[in-house]
């Protein structure tokens, strides 16, 4: 046995910290776009007095960034910076005050492009930082600039006004990357005042235009409000729109002010991470001859409505005196059944309806719901949201597409809904650790350069995992790599575990694993919970003939799963838990990429030496049963929230067909010869591998 007593945190040891990021975006944006891309990621580490300790650059691997930090027994404030030249971030002297770093860390506005990535900032507070692998952070990033969109009302024909160009005038020439005042909550960041940097310039940031009715993605640096009326003509940041009026063939220019007249948004104010939609509702004359003249004179000749919402309503439809604002008109959902997206709605319309066709044959009002083949739609009774849920798994070659039509008063807003197919989801890599060398059910190793055989009772599983038609670049489950490693002679040393297992994605604890202690058990559980790129599968199979006790008892104790009974019998049938067969969350396992497992399937096994978990106790802990043992307890189940698979009999991974056993096919699981046992196990592992490789 190794050291199983907790130690005090030792200062200054190297710690690998994994960081996943989200931009402050509405939920409907399921596909990452250019303005959310992160190319360079750095971290500034401050002590609890906000004095800089050091800075470091992250390394990207399989879609996440890893930082090499130093352990600390005291609190740390970590500011993350994206898409800013790393030398600018790491060049500050240790001891520099946070306020100074914020003020001096800025970039030229002219350098902010989609190609370079939008500068962003995020922050995380840690009470301490132990020398442990299980330091995984999810950081919400706030873009350091605003984005604007110009839209010509659909009621204005191109013959009356053709949109040609847009430019930003009197913009600040620099962008302060980290806001001067921290948001009230970095987990849901939002700024209420600008942090303008540099000086106002007459530089023009033009945007190429290929559309005649809208221009999107206009980068605008932050700007403070201009409240004095005599300064509101020649000092604020403005947009200048170029267009052709009444087919004259001549481009003239119109000024558009940032003046939404909404509470808390004074004239001229531009805030970071806001998306401003500026709707041109009417044009009644030619504009100015030059963009400069338009910028220096009060807006006239156009009627403009501005809706500025903090990233939650970037698409606004004006219908007479009414507006209907949603984040966007394109919704993309993942391939699996039960996926849900909620579209926030901001509107002053007394009532609106939704239908699958236009004009509608059947429609619903707020408070109602309806379905088609692929989707279920719910309109909130308070008119504040539209929820869309997928009804089926998409394992086809096509994308499932539908259009939802929202009828306002005189206008109809189409919302495109698409469900990706399974193979179109780009898969990252997956590294599997078989922990417990040489014991019953261990997987051996498998890499591109080396492979050792699995123990016989895991041979079926090993064959499924390593077949290129199942998992791999061209497999049914796309992954950039799949490697299996086996730990040789592991010891019960939780510190060793912390430092060793951090880079793996799936840990598989077979039967003859080392005698694990309580701290090591907690390390493995924390590892599973710490990242969406982790999954733990462990055996609680019968460990001894007398007394009958399960393996991995300390894991069960730490999880509060103590109602376990071990059995020693000669044969048995493990039945499918039928109540879960049509459960949306379970659909990827019962009806996964390797085919549908027949309803009522019974898993005939080599013998019935196994353990069962009390069914009610398992369900009370959020575990969804997959198979029941022949005594009615749970034999196999999955905890989707904590990413743990519980298995009471390692024999279900075998490749033997002796006696009444139902074996796992050792050939291609997609070949058409796969039995239900093969489909079940292949789908279960496909779900785990897809989860860890796509997050």
XYZ file of C-alpha atoms in Angstrom:
695
model
C 0.000 0.000 0.000
C 1.218 3.486 -0.755
C 0.631 6.803 0.925
C -3.108 7.197 1.469
C -3.024 10.224 3.796
C -3.587 13.720 2.376
C -0.532 15.962 2.339
C -0.359 19.750 2.651
C -0.051 21.556 -0.657
C 3.571 21.997 -1.661
C 4.291 25.338 -3.309
C 5.997 25.780 -6.657
C 5.510 22.345 -8.211
C 4.590 22.156 -11.877
C 0.860 21.611 -12.400
C -0.823 20.835 -15.710
C -4.171 22.632 -15.914
C -6.627 21.867 -18.718
C -8.881 24.736 -19.818
C -11.985 24.474 -21.965
C -13.566 27.687 -23.212
C -16.958 29.034 -24.121
C -17.657 32.399 -25.627
C -20.573 34.353 -24.239
C -22.971 33.241 -26.971
C -26.662 32.353 -27.208
C -27.417 28.643 -27.139
C -28.616 28.535 -30.733
C -25.088 29.054 -32.005
C -24.198 25.373 -31.909
C -21.490 25.734 -34.559
C -18.306 27.654 -33.700
C -17.832 30.572 -36.070
C -14.786 32.710 -36.808
C -15.585 35.246 -34.110
C -15.419 32.471 -31.501
C -12.161 30.873 -32.688
C -9.135 30.878 -30.376
C -5.715 30.695 -32.020
C -3.430 31.903 -29.205
C -4.296 31.410 -25.522
C -2.295 32.829 -22.630
C -2.779 33.139 -18.885
C -1.779 35.847 -16.399
C -1.565 34.542 -12.831
C -2.090 37.053 -10.010
C -1.904 36.536 -6.254
C -4.793 37.348 -3.932
C -3.562 40.974 -3.768
C -3.769 41.242 -7.575
C -0.013 41.392 -8.088
C 1.293 39.529 -11.134
C 3.152 36.307 -10.328
C 3.897 35.079 -13.852
C 2.354 34.524 -17.294
C 2.348 31.474 -19.543
C 1.076 30.339 -22.936
C -1.268 27.371 -23.323
C -0.690 24.411 -25.617
C -3.654 23.206 -27.685
C -4.316 19.482 -27.901
C -7.485 17.757 -29.096
C -9.556 20.906 -28.869
C -8.557 21.985 -25.357
C -5.686 24.058 -23.975
C -3.236 22.895 -21.325
C -1.245 25.323 -19.179
C 1.836 24.590 -17.090
C 1.248 26.453 -13.810
C 2.860 26.320 -10.368
C 1.127 24.807 -7.353
C -0.056 27.205 -4.672
C -1.553 26.882 -1.210
C -3.137 30.339 -1.439
C -5.786 31.903 -3.646
C -5.005 32.830 -7.263
C -6.740 35.087 -9.784
C -6.083 33.867 -13.329
C -6.911 36.083 -16.315
C -7.024 34.333 -19.677
C -6.329 36.223 -22.909
C -7.102 34.921 -26.391
C -5.814 35.928 -29.838
C -3.249 38.432 -28.597
C 0.432 38.062 -29.463
C 1.830 36.000 -26.596
C 4.885 38.229 -26.112
C 2.572 41.152 -25.274
C 0.951 39.100 -22.520
C 4.032 37.392 -21.098
C 6.203 40.512 -21.197
C 4.935 42.096 -17.971
C 7.269 42.176 -14.960
C 6.241 40.035 -11.962
C 4.771 42.261 -9.267
C 2.943 44.512 -11.753
C -0.487 45.527 -10.472
C -3.558 44.120 -12.199
C -4.864 47.618 -12.970
C -1.623 48.446 -14.793
C -1.725 45.231 -16.805
C -5.318 45.930 -17.831
C -4.500 49.467 -18.921
C -1.379 48.541 -20.878
C -2.580 45.320 -22.506
C -4.169 46.626 -25.697
C -4.054 45.910 -29.427
C -4.511 48.057 -32.518
C -8.093 48.120 -33.727
C -6.917 47.773 -37.307
C -5.366 44.410 -36.432
C -8.606 42.848 -35.228
C -9.775 40.567 -38.031
C -11.401 37.178 -38.418
C -8.083 35.861 -39.707
C -6.272 36.789 -36.488
C -9.217 36.039 -34.225
C -11.102 38.487 -32.047
C -9.275 39.421 -28.815
C -11.031 37.984 -25.765
C -10.610 37.837 -22.006
C -11.831 35.527 -19.253
C -11.119 34.980 -15.592
C -11.065 32.177 -13.013
C -10.542 32.345 -9.244
C -8.941 29.395 -7.450
C -8.829 28.975 -3.687
C -5.594 27.031 -4.160
C -3.812 24.993 -6.803
C -2.570 21.571 -5.643
C -0.022 19.588 -7.629
C -2.757 17.406 -9.063
C -3.859 16.422 -12.538
C -7.489 17.145 -11.719
C -7.351 20.870 -12.372
C -9.809 21.403 -15.191
C -11.352 24.806 -15.745
C -14.182 25.943 -17.969
C -13.710 29.634 -18.709
C -16.290 31.929 -20.293
C -14.532 34.300 -22.680
C -15.730 37.834 -23.389
C -14.897 39.395 -26.756
C -13.048 42.683 -26.370
C -14.947 44.440 -29.172
C -18.529 44.862 -30.294
C -20.015 43.504 -33.499
C -22.537 45.365 -35.646
C -24.930 44.315 -38.363
C -26.659 46.541 -40.918
C -29.983 45.259 -42.269
C -32.186 46.910 -44.887
C -35.864 46.291 -44.143
C -37.340 43.713 -46.499
C -40.086 46.176 -47.417
C -37.514 48.420 -49.175
C -36.891 47.131 -52.729
C -33.368 47.155 -54.155
C -34.623 49.568 -56.812
C -35.218 52.127 -54.060
C -32.092 51.493 -51.981
C -29.191 49.176 -52.731
C -26.707 48.622 -49.892
C -23.111 49.012 -51.110
C -20.730 49.504 -48.156
C -20.322 50.307 -44.494
C -17.459 51.924 -42.595
C -16.747 52.780 -38.955
C -15.750 56.404 -38.302
C -14.089 57.976 -35.258
C -13.369 54.604 -33.696
C -10.807 54.273 -30.925
C -7.525 53.178 -32.446
C -6.810 50.588 -29.746
C -8.761 47.878 -27.931
C -8.222 47.237 -24.207
C -8.253 43.444 -24.010
C -9.341 42.946 -20.367
C -12.189 45.242 -19.243
C -11.195 47.906 -16.727
C -13.981 46.838 -14.374
C -14.498 43.108 -13.954
C -18.003 41.850 -14.749
C -20.089 41.143 -11.666
C -19.914 37.436 -12.522
C -17.273 35.983 -14.844
C -19.377 32.807 -15.144
C -21.995 34.908 -16.947
C -19.967 37.940 -18.014
C -21.538 41.189 -19.116
C -20.131 44.720 -19.059
C -22.108 47.861 -18.299
C -19.486 50.448 -19.209
C -16.854 50.815 -21.888
C -13.085 50.595 -21.446
C -11.942 52.765 -24.357
C -8.252 52.662 -25.210
C -6.065 54.870 -27.361
C -7.390 57.946 -29.120
C -10.234 58.687 -31.511
C -8.981 58.655 -35.069
C -10.370 59.417 -38.483
C -9.180 56.043 -39.649
C -11.860 54.152 -41.526
C -12.383 50.456 -40.902
C -14.208 49.431 -44.041
C -16.042 46.157 -44.537
C -16.280 44.373 -47.878
C -19.853 43.827 -48.974
C -21.300 41.233 -51.303
C -24.919 41.611 -50.218
C -27.454 44.251 -51.202
C -29.580 44.048 -48.058
C -27.344 43.246 -45.062
C -23.776 43.374 -43.809
C -22.721 41.350 -40.758
C -19.605 41.031 -38.600
C -18.611 44.711 -38.456
C -15.982 45.018 -35.710
C -16.465 48.152 -33.573
C -14.117 49.118 -30.702
C -15.732 50.147 -27.423
C -16.804 53.777 -27.077
C -17.989 55.847 -24.134
C -21.359 57.606 -24.366
C -21.616 61.203 -25.571
C -24.259 62.820 -23.392
C -23.787 66.525 -24.223
C -26.009 67.465 -27.165
C -23.487 69.903 -28.681
C -20.895 67.101 -28.925
C -23.146 64.458 -30.440
C -22.527 65.506 -34.062
C -18.750 65.450 -34.528
C -17.378 63.324 -31.660
C -19.090 59.925 -31.335
C -18.200 56.693 -33.091
C -20.630 56.232 -35.993
C -21.285 53.918 -38.911
C -21.385 55.327 -42.431
C -23.479 53.346 -44.885
C -22.975 53.647 -48.626
C -25.897 52.956 -50.937
C -27.531 53.694 -54.276
C -30.841 55.567 -54.018
C -33.609 55.152 -56.621
C -31.400 53.422 -59.212
C -29.368 56.620 -59.660
C -26.166 54.673 -60.296
C -24.413 56.923 -57.774
C -23.269 55.836 -54.315
C -24.050 58.329 -51.571
C -23.478 58.019 -47.840
C -25.655 57.984 -44.750
C -24.681 58.228 -41.098
C -26.066 55.778 -38.510
C -25.668 56.560 -34.804
C -25.432 54.113 -31.917
C -28.588 55.384 -30.269
C -30.979 52.614 -29.291
C -32.830 54.771 -26.732
C -32.965 51.714 -24.489
C -32.516 52.182 -20.723
C -28.870 51.865 -19.729
C -27.604 52.455 -23.268
C -26.967 56.204 -23.723
C -26.212 57.894 -27.043
C -22.923 56.815 -28.623
C -22.105 54.025 -26.195
C -20.557 50.882 -27.668
C -19.917 47.931 -25.339
C -17.714 44.881 -25.813
C -19.335 41.537 -26.673
C -22.567 43.272 -27.718
C -24.055 42.561 -31.109
C -25.804 45.631 -32.477
C -28.411 45.133 -35.186
C -29.107 48.399 -37.008
C -32.235 48.192 -39.135
C -32.709 50.666 -42.002
C -36.490 50.992 -42.139
C -36.802 53.781 -44.709
C -34.658 55.853 -47.091
C -36.286 58.992 -48.502
C -33.427 60.844 -50.242
C -29.868 60.673 -51.502
C -27.131 60.881 -48.892
C -23.874 62.865 -48.693
C -21.341 62.830 -51.504
C -18.479 61.529 -49.331
C -18.270 59.262 -46.268
C -16.456 62.007 -44.356
C -19.258 64.514 -44.893
C -21.791 61.950 -43.764
C -19.782 61.223 -40.618
C -19.488 64.920 -39.702
C -23.164 65.786 -40.097
C -26.230 64.742 -38.171
C -28.022 61.678 -39.473
C -30.812 62.468 -41.933
C -32.574 60.890 -44.877
C -32.938 57.532 -43.152
C -35.137 56.045 -40.482
C -33.122 53.668 -38.310
C -34.060 51.441 -35.392
C -31.265 49.985 -33.277
C -31.701 46.982 -31.055
C -28.669 46.187 -28.927
C -28.884 43.153 -26.745
C -25.952 41.449 -25.057
C -25.465 38.684 -27.584
C -28.909 37.277 -26.892
C -30.840 38.921 -29.716
C -28.709 39.661 -32.730
C -31.536 39.166 -35.226
C -34.388 41.648 -34.989
C -37.459 41.787 -37.221
C -39.421 45.027 -37.247
C -43.134 44.658 -38.005
C -44.774 48.068 -37.827
C -44.640 49.179 -34.174
C -43.580 45.704 -33.069
C -40.229 43.967 -32.864
C -39.310 40.282 -32.574
C -35.707 39.602 -31.533
C -33.938 36.224 -31.491
C -30.213 35.314 -31.565
C -30.300 34.042 -35.138
C -32.366 32.248 -37.741
C -30.172 29.151 -38.027
C -30.263 26.408 -35.398
C -27.951 23.393 -35.573
C -28.430 20.513 -33.159
C -26.224 17.458 -32.546
C -26.995 14.049 -34.028
C -28.565 12.373 -31.007
C -32.185 12.198 -29.879
C -33.175 14.373 -26.948
C -30.804 17.230 -27.790
C -32.422 20.528 -26.868
C -31.813 24.154 -27.708
C -33.738 27.067 -26.256
C -33.967 30.245 -28.332
C -34.463 33.349 -26.184
C -37.108 35.726 -27.556
C -37.479 39.438 -26.890
C -40.675 40.889 -28.320
C -43.501 43.346 -27.721
C -45.916 41.536 -30.063
C -49.204 40.664 -28.297
C -49.261 37.235 -29.930
C -47.408 35.196 -32.541
C -47.791 31.688 -33.922
C -45.488 28.985 -35.268
C -45.984 26.369 -37.968
C -44.061 23.935 -40.158
C -45.337 25.522 -43.369
C -46.124 28.966 -44.769
C -48.891 29.861 -45.144
C -49.687 27.613 -42.190
C -52.091 24.701 -42.327
C -51.669 24.064 -38.597
C -50.078 26.435 -36.097
C -49.561 26.876 -32.369
C -49.531 29.901 -30.075
C -47.355 30.566 -26.994
C -47.966 27.855 -24.427
C -48.397 25.188 -27.116
C -46.198 22.503 -28.653
C -46.131 20.393 -31.815
C -43.901 17.930 -33.643
C -42.799 16.716 -37.032
C -40.716 13.665 -37.903
C -37.481 15.088 -36.514
C -38.285 17.796 -33.956
C -40.572 18.843 -31.133
C -41.189 22.595 -30.677
C -42.439 24.263 -27.486
C -43.437 27.937 -27.350
C -43.159 29.324 -23.821
C -46.424 30.727 -22.484
C -44.653 33.964 -21.493
C -43.408 34.398 -25.121
C -39.804 34.550 -23.896
C -38.438 31.421 -25.548
C -38.803 28.743 -28.217
C -37.467 25.283 -27.331
C -36.554 22.738 -30.017
C -35.836 19.079 -29.191
C -34.559 16.360 -31.519
C -36.757 13.252 -31.647
C -34.411 10.736 -33.244
C -30.745 9.828 -33.699
C -29.343 10.802 -37.078
C -27.087 7.988 -38.220
C -27.929 8.617 -41.880
C -25.703 10.256 -44.473
C -28.015 13.280 -44.667
C -28.627 16.286 -42.435
C -32.196 16.389 -41.088
C -33.607 19.806 -42.056
C -36.860 21.586 -41.264
C -38.040 25.187 -41.313
C -40.076 26.679 -38.490
C -42.176 29.662 -39.568
C -42.994 32.250 -36.894
C -45.919 34.427 -37.987
C -45.895 37.931 -36.532
C -48.437 40.548 -37.642
C -47.568 41.239 -41.261
C -44.258 39.388 -41.500
C -43.114 35.791 -41.148
C -39.740 34.877 -39.648
C -38.281 31.576 -40.931
C -36.001 29.649 -38.565
C -33.855 26.972 -40.196
C -33.419 23.865 -38.026
C -30.801 21.244 -38.847
C -29.669 18.101 -37.062
C -26.116 17.039 -37.898
C -25.487 13.461 -38.882
C -23.213 11.247 -36.833
C -20.349 10.971 -39.298
C -20.160 14.723 -39.924
C -19.110 15.438 -36.342
C -15.366 15.842 -36.292
C -13.871 13.434 -33.763
C -10.736 14.214 -31.792
C -8.422 11.643 -30.252
C -9.080 9.156 -27.468
C -6.488 7.605 -25.137
C -7.738 4.660 -23.056
C -5.948 3.439 -19.920
C -6.519 -0.180 -18.874
C -5.640 0.057 -15.195
C -4.737 -3.326 -13.722
C -2.150 -5.190 -15.781
C -2.456 -8.941 -16.186
C -5.768 -9.404 -14.418
C -9.095 -10.739 -15.590
C -10.513 -8.540 -18.325
C -7.554 -6.242 -18.940
C -7.275 -4.737 -22.430
C -3.566 -4.944 -23.088
C -2.124 -2.180 -25.257
C -2.839 -0.925 -28.726
C -1.047 1.914 -30.490
C 0.076 2.509 -34.028
C 3.453 1.052 -33.173
C 2.733 -1.655 -30.623
C 0.015 -4.040 -29.493
C -0.275 -6.692 -26.789
C -3.149 -9.113 -26.480
C -6.038 -8.592 -24.106
C -6.915 -11.137 -21.431
C -9.470 -13.568 -22.833
C -12.483 -12.053 -21.077
C -11.787 -8.674 -22.711
C -10.815 -10.066 -26.109
C -14.209 -9.294 -27.598
C -14.076 -5.692 -26.463
C -10.476 -5.297 -27.647
C -11.398 -6.620 -31.097
C -14.236 -4.112 -31.361
C -12.068 -1.176 -30.330
C -9.122 -1.822 -32.629
C -11.006 -2.736 -35.815
C -10.521 0.232 -38.215
C -14.079 -0.049 -39.517
C -15.406 0.583 -36.008
C -13.248 3.351 -34.523
C -10.734 5.484 -36.389
C -10.332 8.024 -39.150
C -12.539 5.987 -41.514
C -14.561 4.138 -38.885
C -18.224 4.189 -37.990
C -17.185 6.348 -35.027
C -14.739 8.936 -36.431
C -11.697 9.619 -34.224
C -8.346 11.088 -35.158
C -6.662 8.428 -33.016
C -7.513 5.652 -30.579
C -4.765 4.322 -28.316
C -4.985 1.784 -25.497
C -2.377 1.761 -22.733
C -2.000 -0.663 -19.838
C -0.485 0.390 -16.526
C 2.068 -2.151 -15.331
C 1.918 -3.164 -11.664
C 0.040 -0.109 -10.386
C 0.343 0.764 -6.706
C -2.142 2.392 -4.393
C -0.464 5.793 -4.412
C -2.984 8.562 -4.992
C -0.299 11.193 -5.663
C 1.142 8.965 -8.380
C -2.337 8.529 -9.834
C -2.969 12.273 -9.864
C 0.157 12.916 -11.882
C -0.158 9.912 -14.174
C -3.734 9.746 -15.422
C -4.408 13.364 -16.326
C -3.757 12.921 -20.053
C -6.100 9.951 -20.553
C -9.704 10.141 -21.759
C -11.172 6.798 -20.642
C -9.994 4.768 -17.644
C -11.054 1.116 -17.601
C -10.638 -0.682 -14.255
C -10.777 -4.418 -14.838
C -11.214 -7.052 -12.134
C -7.732 -7.737 -10.840
C -6.913 -4.122 -10.193
C -4.687 -3.205 -7.250
C -6.179 -2.959 -3.778
C -7.332 0.604 -4.143
C -7.504 2.848 -1.080
C -10.051 5.581 -0.313
C -7.902 8.510 -1.490
C -7.016 6.762 -4.745
C -10.695 5.988 -5.258
C -11.521 9.665 -4.764
C -8.827 10.653 -7.267
C -10.418 8.463 -9.941
C -13.920 9.767 -9.218
C -12.725 13.396 -9.248
C -10.910 12.739 -12.512
C -14.139 11.507 -14.139
C -16.134 14.489 -12.915
C -13.490 17.081 -13.747
C -13.781 17.216 -17.541
C -16.225 16.366 -20.353
C -13.223 14.633 -21.937
C -13.114 11.972 -19.197
C -15.065 8.717 -18.698
C -14.509 6.079 -16.005
C -15.677 2.463 -16.374
C -15.031 0.148 -13.436
C -15.938 -3.402 -12.388
C -17.758 -4.195 -9.151
C -17.708 -7.885 -10.072
C -17.431 -10.579 -7.408
C -13.889 -10.517 -6.035
C -13.731 -13.581 -3.767
C -15.549 -16.874 -3.412
C -15.844 -16.505 0.344
C -16.907 -14.123 1.560
C -18.602 -12.872 -1.610
C -17.355 -9.286 -1.955
C -17.102 -6.932 -4.967
C -14.003 -5.494 -6.551
C -13.204 -1.777 -6.237
C -15.049 -1.551 -2.939
C -13.548 1.857 -2.089
C -14.958 3.386 -5.278
C -18.388 2.072 -4.325
C -17.995 3.490 -0.813
C -16.942 6.924 -2.097
C -19.945 6.973 -4.436
C -22.288 5.986 -1.612
C -23.199 2.736 -3.390
C -23.001 0.191 -0.594
C -26.032 -1.996 -1.324
C -24.135 -4.548 -3.443
C -24.692 -8.306 -3.483
C -22.216 -10.741 -5.061
C -23.341 -14.081 -6.491
C -21.596 -17.331 -7.390
C -23.661 -19.411 -9.798
C -23.118 -21.419 -12.941
C -25.176 -19.580 -15.523
C -27.594 -16.726 -15.951
C -29.334 -14.325 -18.248
C -28.834 -10.561 -17.906
C -31.991 -8.864 -19.108
C -32.329 -5.463 -20.662
C -33.905 -2.845 -18.376
C -36.973 -2.387 -20.552
C -38.194 0.814 -18.860
C -35.189 2.667 -20.327
C -35.476 1.342 -23.880
C -37.209 4.443 -25.259
C -35.475 6.887 -22.924
C -33.961 9.737 -24.978
C -30.682 9.724 -23.063
C -30.298 5.963 -23.591
C -31.057 6.045 -27.308
C -27.387 6.213 -28.299
C -26.763 2.952 -26.446
C -29.858 0.929 -27.355
C -30.183 2.506 -30.817
C -26.623 3.599 -31.531
C -24.328 3.776 -34.562
C -23.759 0.007 -34.571
C -27.461 -0.751 -34.870
C -30.557 -1.148 -32.727
C -30.478 -3.628 -29.866
C -33.709 -5.620 -29.970
C -36.262 -4.624 -27.352
C -36.371 -7.235 -24.605
C -32.839 -8.433 -25.388
C -31.330 -10.875 -22.873
C -27.537 -11.127 -22.527
C -26.673 -14.815 -22.113
C -23.278 -15.102 -20.506
C -20.601 -17.706 -19.723
C -21.549 -17.922 -16.066
C -23.335 -15.871 -13.466
C -20.418 -15.101 -11.161
C -21.146 -11.428 -10.757
C -22.372 -8.635 -8.475
C -25.589 -6.654 -8.586
C -26.352 -3.165 -7.301
C -29.657 -2.418 -5.613
C -31.761 -1.006 -8.434
C -33.511 1.727 -6.452
C -30.246 2.808 -4.806
C -28.535 3.059 -8.203
C -31.361 5.107 -9.697
C -31.393 7.435 -6.677
C -27.764 8.305 -7.513
C -28.654 9.222 -11.100
C -27.485 5.928 -12.635
C -29.533 4.683 -15.582
C -29.704 0.863 -15.691
C -28.812 -0.911 -18.942
C -28.805 -4.579 -17.875
C -30.274 -6.309 -14.827
C -28.711 -9.354 -13.189
C -30.628 -12.590 -12.800
C -31.499 -11.587 -9.217
C -33.150 -8.318 -10.311
C -30.397 -5.873 -9.330
C -28.486 -3.578 -11.694
C -25.615 -5.296 -13.468
C -24.663 -2.558 -15.958
C -25.539 1.131 -15.756
C -24.337 4.588 -16.750
C -24.187 7.901 -14.909
C -24.348 10.519 -17.687
C -23.792 13.457 -15.330
C -20.603 12.239 -13.653
C -19.445 10.182 -16.670
C -19.092 6.833 -14.863
C -20.075 3.373 -16.148
C -20.771 0.738 -13.467
C -20.319 -2.934 -14.468
C -20.978 -5.982 -12.274
C -19.579 -8.664 -14.589
C -16.434 -8.326 -16.675
C -17.549 -11.378 -18.690
C -19.830 -9.211 -20.829
C -16.685 -8.115 -22.705
C -15.685 -11.690 -23.613
C -15.255 -13.314 -27.025
C -16.112 -16.850 -25.947
C -19.052 -18.836 -27.256
C -18.902 -21.824 -24.963
C -22.036 -23.328 -23.464
C -24.960 -20.908 -23.496
C -22.774 -17.802 -23.721
C -23.673 -15.057 -26.171
C -20.370 -13.794 -27.453
C -19.153 -10.476 -28.841
C -18.252 -10.764 -32.502
C -14.527 -10.318 -32.975
C -14.907 -9.160 -36.560
C -16.186 -5.884 -37.983
C -19.179 -4.762 -35.907
C -20.600 -3.040 -38.991
C -20.438 -6.146 -41.195
C -24.029 -7.214 -40.610
C -23.118 -10.268 -38.541
C -23.141 -8.461 -35.208
C -25.461 -9.913 -32.587
C -27.304 -7.842 -29.989
C -24.545 -8.353 -27.426
C -22.036 -6.886 -29.864
C -24.301 -3.960 -30.703
C -24.897 -3.129 -27.042
C -21.234 -3.120 -26.031
C -20.117 -1.367 -29.237
C -22.769 1.342 -28.818
C -21.837 1.853 -25.154
C -18.168 2.376 -26.000
C -19.081 4.460 -29.045
C -20.985 6.806 -26.751
C -18.046 7.147 -24.349
C -15.474 7.617 -27.116
C -17.644 10.125 -28.983
C -18.220 12.085 -25.757
C -14.552 12.391 -24.796
C -13.276 13.005 -28.328
C -15.771 15.675 -29.373
C -15.675 17.952 -26.293
